[in-house]
Tab-separated table of C-alpha atoms and ligand atoms in Angstrom:
chain	number	residue	atom	x	y	z
A	1466	HIS	CA	57.614	34.121	155.661
A	1467	ALA	CA	55.469	36.353	153.512
A	1468	LEU	CA	56.628	34.382	150.493
A	1469	VAL	CA	55.736	31.110	152.124
A	1470	LYS	CA	52.295	32.396	153.033
A	1471	ALA	CA	51.719	33.809	149.595
A	1472	GLY	CA	52.407	30.389	148.150
A	1473	ARG	CA	49.630	28.656	150.061
A	1474	HIS	CA	47.349	28.874	147.091
A	1475	SER	CA	49.901	27.972	144.520
A	1476	ALA	CA	47.722	25.146	143.220
A	1477	ASP	CA	45.428	27.845	141.852
A	1478	ASN	CA	48.349	29.429	140.095
A	1479	ASP	CA	49.175	26.094	138.517
A	1480	ASN	CA	45.672	25.999	137.146
A	1481	LEU	CA	45.981	29.494	135.779
A	1482	MET	CA	49.185	28.575	134.040
A	1483	ARG	CA	47.930	25.253	132.755
A	1484	ASN	CA	44.659	26.625	131.490
A	1485	GLY	CA	46.436	29.624	130.111
A	1486	SER	CA	48.945	27.465	128.367
A	1487	LEU	CA	46.161	25.792	126.421
A	1488	ASN	CA	44.341	28.996	125.614
A	1489	GLN	CA	45.830	32.452	125.427
A	1490	TYR	CA	49.442	31.270	125.481
A	1491	SER	CA	49.061	29.201	122.361
A	1492	SER	CA	50.295	32.040	120.188
A	1493	ALA	CA	53.170	32.864	122.569
A	1494	SER	CA	53.356	36.535	121.628
A	1495	GLY	CA	56.011	38.760	123.176
A	1496	LYS	CA	53.490	40.288	125.560
A	1497	VAL	CA	52.299	36.914	126.772
A	1498	LEU	CA	55.891	35.732	127.262
A	1499	ILE	CA	56.660	38.809	129.354
A	1500	GLN	CA	53.564	38.038	131.427
A	1501	ALA	CA	54.621	34.423	131.870
A	1502	ALA	CA	58.178	35.428	132.798
A	1503	ASN	CA	56.893	37.803	135.459
A	1504	PHE	CA	54.551	35.150	136.786
A	1505	LEU	CA	57.422	32.668	137.090
A	1506	CYS	CA	59.726	35.247	138.650
A	1507	ASP	CA	57.131	35.712	141.415
A	1508	GLU	CA	55.909	32.154	141.703
A	1509	LEU	CA	59.079	30.066	141.575
A	1510	PRO	CA	60.769	31.609	144.655
A	1511	VAL	CA	57.623	30.876	146.669
A	1512	ARG	CA	57.735	27.228	145.699
A	1513	LEU	CA	61.476	27.001	146.315
A	1514	ALA	CA	61.003	28.583	149.742
A	1515	HIS	CA	58.468	25.896	150.648
A	1516	ARG	CA	60.936	23.175	149.741
A	1517	ILE	CA	63.805	24.853	151.604
A	1518	ASN	CA	61.609	25.058	154.722
A	1519	ASP	CA	60.554	21.458	154.318
A	1520	LEU	CA	64.153	20.311	153.796
A	1521	ASP	CA	65.103	21.807	157.151
A	1522	LYS	CA	62.439	19.812	158.918
A	1523	VAL	CA	62.826	16.316	157.525
A	1524	PRO	CA	64.344	13.962	160.104
A	1525	PHE	CA	67.633	12.174	159.286
A	1526	MET	CA	67.798	13.338	155.729
A	1527	ARG	CA	68.418	17.030	156.368
A	1528	ASP	CA	72.000	16.469	157.543
A	1529	MET	CA	73.083	14.269	154.663
A	1530	PRO	CA	75.616	15.726	152.238
A	1531	SER	CA	73.479	14.846	149.221
A	1532	VAL	CA	70.460	16.589	150.744
A	1533	GLN	CA	72.560	19.600	151.770
A	1534	LEU	CA	73.722	19.854	148.178
A	1535	VAL	CA	70.109	19.932	146.979
A	1536	LYS	CA	69.290	22.565	149.574
A	1537	GLY	CA	72.189	24.655	148.282
A	1538	ILE	CA	70.833	24.509	144.742
A	1539	TYR	CA	67.374	25.532	145.952
A	1540	ILE	CA	68.689	28.416	148.068
A	1541	ASN	CA	70.870	29.663	145.240
A	1542	SER	CA	67.960	29.652	142.811
A	1543	PHE	CA	65.678	31.274	145.374
A	1544	VAL	CA	68.115	34.120	146.046
A	1545	ASP	CA	68.831	34.740	142.354
A	1546	LEU	CA	65.116	34.807	141.501
A	1547	VAL	CA	64.183	37.117	144.369
A	1548	ARG	CA	66.958	39.513	143.345
A	1549	TYR	CA	66.027	39.350	139.676
A	1550	GLY	CA	65.211	42.782	138.261
A	1551	SER	CA	62.083	43.784	136.385
A	1552	ILE	CA	61.061	42.079	133.143
A	1553	ALA	CA	59.393	44.737	131.006
A	1554	THR	CA	60.746	44.520	127.471
A	1555	ASN	CA	61.238	41.687	124.997
A	1556	GLU	CA	64.977	41.918	125.649
A	1557	ASP	CA	64.411	41.560	129.404
A	1558	GLU	CA	62.267	38.533	128.721
A	1559	ALA	CA	64.878	36.882	126.509
A	1560	ALA	CA	67.511	37.465	129.194
A	1561	PHE	CA	65.212	35.954	131.808
A	1562	ALA	CA	64.607	32.889	129.642
A	1563	HIS	CA	68.352	32.407	129.338
A	1564	PHE	CA	68.739	32.778	133.114
A	1565	LEU	CA	65.869	30.378	133.818
A	1566	ASN	CA	67.172	27.798	131.379
A	1567	LYS	CA	70.464	27.719	133.284
A	1568	LYS	CA	68.579	27.193	136.550
A	1569	TYR	CA	66.470	24.487	134.920
A	1570	GLU	CA	69.613	22.621	133.901
A	1571	LYS	CA	71.194	23.089	137.296
A	1572	HIS	CA	68.210	21.343	138.873
A	1573	ALA	CA	68.358	18.409	136.473
A	1574	ASN	CA	70.187	16.042	138.801
A	1575	VAL	CA	68.318	17.004	141.974
A	1576	LEU	CA	66.268	13.836	141.545
A	1577	ILE	CA	69.388	11.685	141.610
A	1578	GLN	CA	70.802	13.588	144.575
A	1579	MET	CA	67.660	13.034	146.617
A	1580	ALA	CA	67.539	9.376	145.596
A	1581	ARG	CA	71.096	9.118	146.861
A	1582	GLY	CA	69.974	10.697	150.143
A	1583	ALA	CA	67.196	8.141	150.473
A	1584	TYR	CA	69.647	5.383	149.677
A	1585	GLU	CA	71.994	6.608	152.393
A	1586	LEU	CA	69.081	6.650	154.803
A	1587	ARG	CA	68.229	3.072	153.865
A	1588	GLN	CA	71.785	2.004	154.552
A	1589	GLN	CA	71.719	3.713	157.938
A	1590	GLN	CA	68.445	2.155	158.974
A	1591	ASN	CA	68.642	0.574	162.355
A	1592	ASP	CA	66.409	-0.043	165.326
A	1593	GLN	CA	66.758	3.514	166.545
A	1594	VAL	CA	64.906	4.844	163.541
A	1595	GLU	CA	61.223	4.665	164.303
A	1596	PHE	CA	58.727	3.700	161.675
A	1597	SER	CA	56.859	6.991	162.027
A	1598	GLN	CA	60.073	8.855	161.258
A	1599	LEU	CA	60.600	6.844	158.105
A	1600	GLN	CA	57.004	7.629	157.226
A	1601	ASP	CA	57.859	11.314	157.638
A	1602	CYS	CA	60.777	10.903	155.247
A	1603	HIS	CA	58.608	9.106	152.733
A	1604	GLU	CA	55.966	11.813	152.852
A	1605	PHE	CA	58.639	14.468	152.584
A	1606	LEU	CA	59.997	12.841	149.439
A	1607	ASP	CA	56.519	12.572	147.956
A	1608	ARG	CA	55.904	16.282	148.585
A	1609	PHE	CA	59.350	17.145	147.315
A	1610	TYR	CA	59.035	15.267	144.033
A	1611	MET	CA	55.470	16.437	143.462
A	1612	SER	CA	56.555	20.036	143.950
A	1613	ARG	CA	59.522	19.504	141.676
A	1614	ILE	CA	57.263	18.260	138.893
A	1615	GLY	CA	55.139	21.400	139.235
A	1616	ILE	CA	58.160	23.666	139.084
A	1617	ARG	CA	59.595	21.873	136.069
A	1618	VAL	CA	56.299	21.789	134.203
A	1619	LEU	CA	55.801	25.533	134.686
A	1620	ALA	CA	59.361	26.477	133.773
A	1621	GLY	CA	59.515	23.849	131.025
A	1622	GLN	CA	56.240	24.982	129.465
A	1623	TYR	CA	57.377	28.617	129.420
A	1624	LEU	CA	60.756	27.726	127.914
A	1625	ALA	CA	59.134	25.430	125.348
A	1626	LEU	CA	56.682	28.150	124.308
A	1627	ARG	CA	59.651	30.279	123.242
A	1628	GLN	CA	60.883	27.625	120.806
A	1629	THR	CA	59.728	27.400	117.208
A	1630	PRO	CA	56.456	25.498	117.567
A	1631	LEU	CA	56.332	21.902	116.398
A	1632	PRO	CA	53.172	20.900	114.550
A	1633	ASP	CA	50.415	19.900	117.036
A	1634	TYR	CA	52.430	21.230	119.971
A	1635	ILE	CA	51.756	24.075	122.405
A	1636	GLY	CA	54.954	24.276	124.362
A	1637	MET	CA	55.492	20.838	125.903
A	1638	ILE	CA	51.890	19.791	125.340
A	1639	CYS	CA	51.177	17.684	122.294
A	1640	LEU	CA	47.540	18.087	121.270
A	1641	ARG	CA	47.629	14.745	119.485
A	1642	THR	CA	49.622	12.564	121.863
A	1643	SER	CA	49.343	8.966	120.679
A	1644	PRO	CA	49.535	6.372	123.475
A	1645	TYR	CA	50.159	3.706	120.832
A	1646	GLU	CA	53.193	5.515	119.401
A	1647	LEU	CA	54.537	6.245	122.878
A	1648	VAL	CA	54.156	2.607	123.918
A	1649	ARG	CA	56.005	1.551	120.764
A	1650	GLN	CA	58.816	3.993	121.462
A	1651	ALA	CA	59.058	3.042	125.153
A	1652	ALA	CA	58.987	-0.641	124.151
A	1653	ARG	CA	61.935	-0.065	121.803
A	1654	ASP	CA	63.863	1.644	124.608
A	1655	ALA	CA	62.963	-0.983	127.228
A	1656	THR	CA	63.841	-3.807	124.807
A	1657	LYS	CA	67.310	-2.359	124.288
A	1658	MET	CA	67.856	-2.042	128.022
A	1659	CYS	CA	66.497	-5.517	128.713
A	1660	GLN	CA	68.590	-7.123	125.991
A	1661	ARG	CA	71.686	-5.381	127.262
A	1662	LYS	CA	71.141	-6.747	130.743
A	1663	TYR	CA	69.695	-10.213	130.031
A	1664	GLY	CA	70.546	-10.928	126.399
A	1665	GLU	CA	66.868	-11.290	125.516
A	1666	ALA	CA	63.579	-9.454	125.865
A	1667	PRO	CA	59.907	-10.396	125.532
A	1668	GLU	CA	57.840	-9.059	122.677
A	1669	VAL	CA	55.402	-6.235	123.414
A	1670	GLN	CA	51.930	-6.577	121.888
A	1671	ILE	CA	49.747	-3.493	121.751
A	1672	ASN	CA	45.976	-3.679	121.276
A	1673	GLY	CA	42.861	-1.598	121.831
A	1674	ARG	CA	42.546	2.028	120.723
A	1675	THR	CA	45.765	2.124	118.747
A	1676	ASP	CA	44.315	5.053	116.762
A	1677	LEU	CA	43.667	7.230	119.809
A	1678	THR	CA	45.261	10.653	120.275
A	1679	PHE	CA	44.622	13.213	123.029
A	1680	PRO	CA	46.289	16.312	124.523
A	1681	TYR	CA	49.067	15.430	126.968
A	1682	ILE	CA	52.753	16.015	127.701
A	1683	PRO	CA	54.395	13.080	125.894
A	1684	THR	CA	57.705	13.185	127.781
A	1685	TYR	CA	56.006	12.326	131.078
A	1686	LEU	CA	53.931	9.546	129.558
A	1687	HIS	CA	57.039	8.113	127.913
A	1688	TYR	CA	58.801	8.052	131.282
A	1689	ILE	CA	55.874	6.209	132.919
A	1690	LEU	CA	55.533	3.675	130.094
A	1691	LEU	CA	59.258	2.992	129.975
A	1692	GLU	CA	59.267	2.329	133.700
A	1693	LEU	CA	56.319	-0.072	133.477
A	1694	LEU	CA	57.717	-1.902	130.461
A	1695	LYS	CA	61.160	-2.281	132.064
A	1696	ASN	CA	59.550	-3.851	135.127
A	1697	ALA	CA	57.290	-6.111	133.081
A	1698	MET	CA	60.188	-7.286	130.915
A	1699	ARG	CA	62.475	-7.890	133.860
A	1700	ALA	CA	59.826	-10.000	135.629
A	1701	THR	CA	59.136	-11.953	132.420
A	1702	VAL	CA	62.776	-12.733	131.720
A	1703	GLU	CA	63.581	-13.639	135.303
A	1704	ARG	CA	60.670	-16.064	135.487
A	1705	HIS	CA	60.838	-17.639	132.031
A	1706	SER	CA	64.400	-17.488	130.768
A	1707	ASP	CA	65.152	-21.069	131.895
A	1708	ALA	CA	62.496	-22.419	129.491
A	1709	THR	CA	65.074	-23.092	126.802
A	1710	GLY	CA	63.978	-22.843	123.222
A	1711	ARG	CA	60.575	-21.429	124.073
A	1712	ALA	CA	59.665	-17.849	123.326
A	1713	LEU	CA	59.151	-15.546	126.291
A	1714	PRO	CA	55.474	-14.787	126.946
A	1715	PRO	CA	54.785	-11.328	125.496
A	1716	VAL	CA	54.021	-8.230	127.519
A	1717	GLN	CA	50.455	-7.263	126.599
A	1718	VAL	CA	49.531	-3.593	126.394
A	1719	ILE	CA	45.954	-2.393	125.977
A	1720	VAL	CA	45.017	1.209	125.204
A	1721	ALA	CA	41.433	2.009	126.203
A	1722	ASP	CA	39.269	5.082	126.090
A	1723	GLU	CA	36.891	5.108	129.021
A	1724	HIS	CA	33.273	6.252	128.505
A	1725	ASP	CA	34.033	7.872	125.172
A	1726	ASN	CA	35.771	10.889	126.587
A	1727	GLU	CA	36.787	10.828	130.208
A	1728	ASP	CA	40.016	8.988	130.956
A	1729	VAL	CA	42.501	7.267	128.753
A	1730	VAL	CA	43.662	3.999	130.322
A	1731	ILE	CA	46.727	1.997	129.422
A	1732	LYS	CA	47.274	-1.467	130.841
A	1733	VAL	CA	50.687	-3.110	130.833
A	1734	ALA	CA	50.312	-6.805	131.680
A	1735	ASP	CA	53.039	-9.359	132.183
A	1736	VAL	CA	52.999	-13.000	133.241
A	1737	GLY	CA	56.259	-12.650	135.110
A	1738	GLY	CA	55.077	-14.316	138.293
A	1739	GLY	CA	53.609	-11.321	140.085
A	1740	ILE	CA	54.668	-9.546	143.240
A	1741	PRO	CA	54.292	-11.177	146.667
A	1742	ARG	CA	51.543	-9.397	148.595
A	1743	SER	CA	54.027	-8.533	151.305
A	1744	ASN	CA	56.124	-6.670	148.727
A	1745	LEU	CA	53.292	-4.782	147.033
A	1746	LYS	CA	53.544	-1.763	149.335
A	1747	LYS	CA	57.300	-1.550	148.851
A	1748	VAL	CA	56.756	-0.916	145.169
A	1749	TRP	CA	55.626	2.630	146.059
A	1750	SER	CA	58.227	3.280	148.715
A	1751	TYR	CA	61.382	5.353	148.454
A	1752	LEU	CA	62.737	3.816	151.620
A	1753	PHE	CA	61.756	0.159	151.580
A	1754	THR	CA	62.954	-1.115	148.293
A	1755	THR	CA	64.037	-4.431	146.932
A	1756	ALA	CA	66.170	-2.731	144.304
A	1757	ASP	CA	69.913	-3.103	144.152
A	1758	PRO	CA	71.917	0.001	145.030
A	1759	LYS	CA	72.338	1.084	141.407
A	1760	ILE	CA	69.606	3.693	141.587
A	1761	GLN	CA	71.790	6.484	140.276
A	1762	GLU	CA	72.684	4.545	137.157
A	1763	ASP	CA	69.056	3.619	136.689
A	1764	PHE	CA	68.146	7.292	136.591
A	1765	ILE	CA	70.945	8.224	134.265
A	1766	GLY	CA	69.742	5.374	132.126
A	1767	ASP	CA	66.287	6.880	132.068
A	1768	ARG	CA	67.525	10.257	130.981
A	1769	ASP	CA	69.866	9.000	128.329
A	1770	HIS	CA	69.531	5.295	127.844
A	1771	ASP	CA	72.177	5.009	125.193
A	1772	ALA	CA	74.913	6.659	127.220
A	1773	GLN	CA	74.888	4.190	130.059
A	1774	ASN	CA	74.739	0.504	130.573
A	1775	SER	CA	71.564	1.087	132.519
A	1776	PRO	CA	70.575	-1.750	134.819
A	1777	LEU	CA	66.935	-2.747	134.991
A	1778	ALA	CA	67.011	-2.209	138.727
A	1779	GLY	CA	63.237	-2.000	138.890
A	1780	LEU	CA	61.260	-1.426	142.041
A	1781	GLY	CA	63.590	1.465	142.791
A	1782	PHE	CA	62.479	5.056	142.453
A	1783	GLY	CA	60.932	4.799	139.030
A	1784	LEU	CA	57.501	3.595	140.098
A	1785	PRO	CA	56.767	6.140	142.847
A	1786	ILE	CA	58.041	8.895	140.555
A	1787	SER	CA	55.892	7.602	137.702
A	1788	ARG	CA	52.847	7.607	139.968
A	1789	SER	CA	53.613	11.197	140.994
A	1790	TYR	CA	53.745	12.171	137.326
A	1791	ALA	CA	50.396	10.481	136.677
A	1792	ARG	CA	48.839	12.101	139.756
A	1793	TYR	CA	50.212	15.550	139.033
A	1794	PHE	CA	48.106	15.557	135.867
A	1795	ASN	CA	45.050	14.203	137.746
A	1796	GLY	CA	45.673	10.627	136.693
A	1797	GLU	CA	46.637	7.507	138.618
A	1798	LEU	CA	48.977	4.557	138.438
A	1799	THR	CA	47.750	1.288	139.940
A	1800	ILE	CA	49.445	-2.075	140.187
A	1801	MET	CA	47.486	-5.304	140.570
A	1802	SER	CA	49.330	-8.534	141.076
A	1803	MET	CA	48.477	-12.215	141.036
A	1804	GLU	CA	51.296	-13.890	142.851
A	1805	GLY	CA	52.359	-16.967	140.942
A	1806	TRP	CA	51.028	-15.573	137.668
A	1807	GLY	CA	51.751	-11.970	136.745
A	1808	THR	CA	51.251	-8.253	137.183
A	1809	ASP	CA	48.888	-5.706	135.631
A	1810	ALA	CA	49.798	-2.031	135.779
A	1811	TYR	CA	47.095	0.514	134.903
A	1812	VAL	CA	47.861	4.096	133.950
A	1813	HIS	CA	44.805	6.356	134.085
A	1814	LEU	CA	45.297	9.638	132.294
A	1815	ALA	CA	42.930	12.578	132.598
A	1816	ARG	CA	42.634	14.542	129.409
A	1817	LEU	CA	44.128	18.002	129.708
A	1818	GLU	CA	41.623	19.663	127.403
A	1819	ASP	CA	38.720	20.293	129.779
A	1820	PRO	CA	40.027	22.693	132.432
A	1821	ASP	CA	36.705	23.133	134.268
A	1822	GLN	CA	36.352	19.455	134.820
A	1823	GLU	CA	39.965	18.449	135.316
A	1824	PHE	CA	41.280	21.195	137.528
A	1825	SER	CA	38.294	22.282	139.587
B	1989	W6P	C1	56.446	-7.103	138.136
B	1989	W6P	C2	56.714	-5.967	139.085
B	1989	W6P	C3	56.142	-4.820	138.307
B	1989	W6P	C4	56.054	-3.483	138.613
B	1989	W6P	C5	55.483	-2.606	137.689
B	1989	W6P	C6	54.995	-3.075	136.489
B	1989	W6P	C7	55.072	-4.420	136.171
B	1989	W6P	C8	55.647	-5.286	137.091
B	1989	W6P	N1	55.848	-6.661	137.000
B	1989	W6P	O1	56.710	-8.266	138.351
């Protein structure tokens, strides 16, 4: 209970860590790493305890085997962290990093497990399940995934700081993240996946501030862009593939820099026919989805797209997760649709470099 209470203000701790990671942690000296390790050793169990508590309360889902499995992973990590001895020397710190890395890997497929739980819930849905209870489940999943991002950013940033620094990188943060390069990379990945599934893929045209770079965590932006491009390509192919001999209308991406310095905005626009208004809310839902039941494969595909014949399931978990990623870093993901024409997705990204403004 004390741990749960202590964690009430964990958002502040996030800020400490994030600001710190851009400032004093940039050199990643032994002393700073010991400090960070001790911070994580205190902070992570608090966050895990919150999730374990929350897992016990969520209706329907708490009794599912997949959710129980996740709970087991969280409890195991919680117990091992609480019992972890003191971290005083460089050797202690190295041992802790090794320990934490193992935990980090163990939690890698938690996302898939929870998606499986939500899928099971969807299958079970009947008249006895009230809407408000489904709402509870949805909100639980939103909290759960948001918390998970926080945990993985903190642990991931610490672990990355211990690696030999790449040029322009501080841990996971790239000081010169290029939206243009990330769109190109995500477009290559999405094209492969689209071609594998449909035998063709629309071209992706990128315009606007193709020269722009700003501090961000590229892996998260890549995930978001890949998700948007997969959806845009799928819609395009499904609407236009019967037009034999004619090229598919391209997916148009614009990179913009709002008011000189505030947000970076990326628009991904397709003319794939749009989303019916009645389906627009489902795009953000874990529980009402139009996706086929291949969610697990879709996620594996996202983590390692060459290993699997990843289906472009779309409208599954990828969009709500992408929006959580955007929001975690004070950004937003918005989808505008013109039914009968196409869809525009906007990613707003807050720059990470101005802590006072971004995290106050
Ligand atoms: C669609 C549905 C969708 C979701 C996200 C991004 C683009 C698109 N296009 O038809």
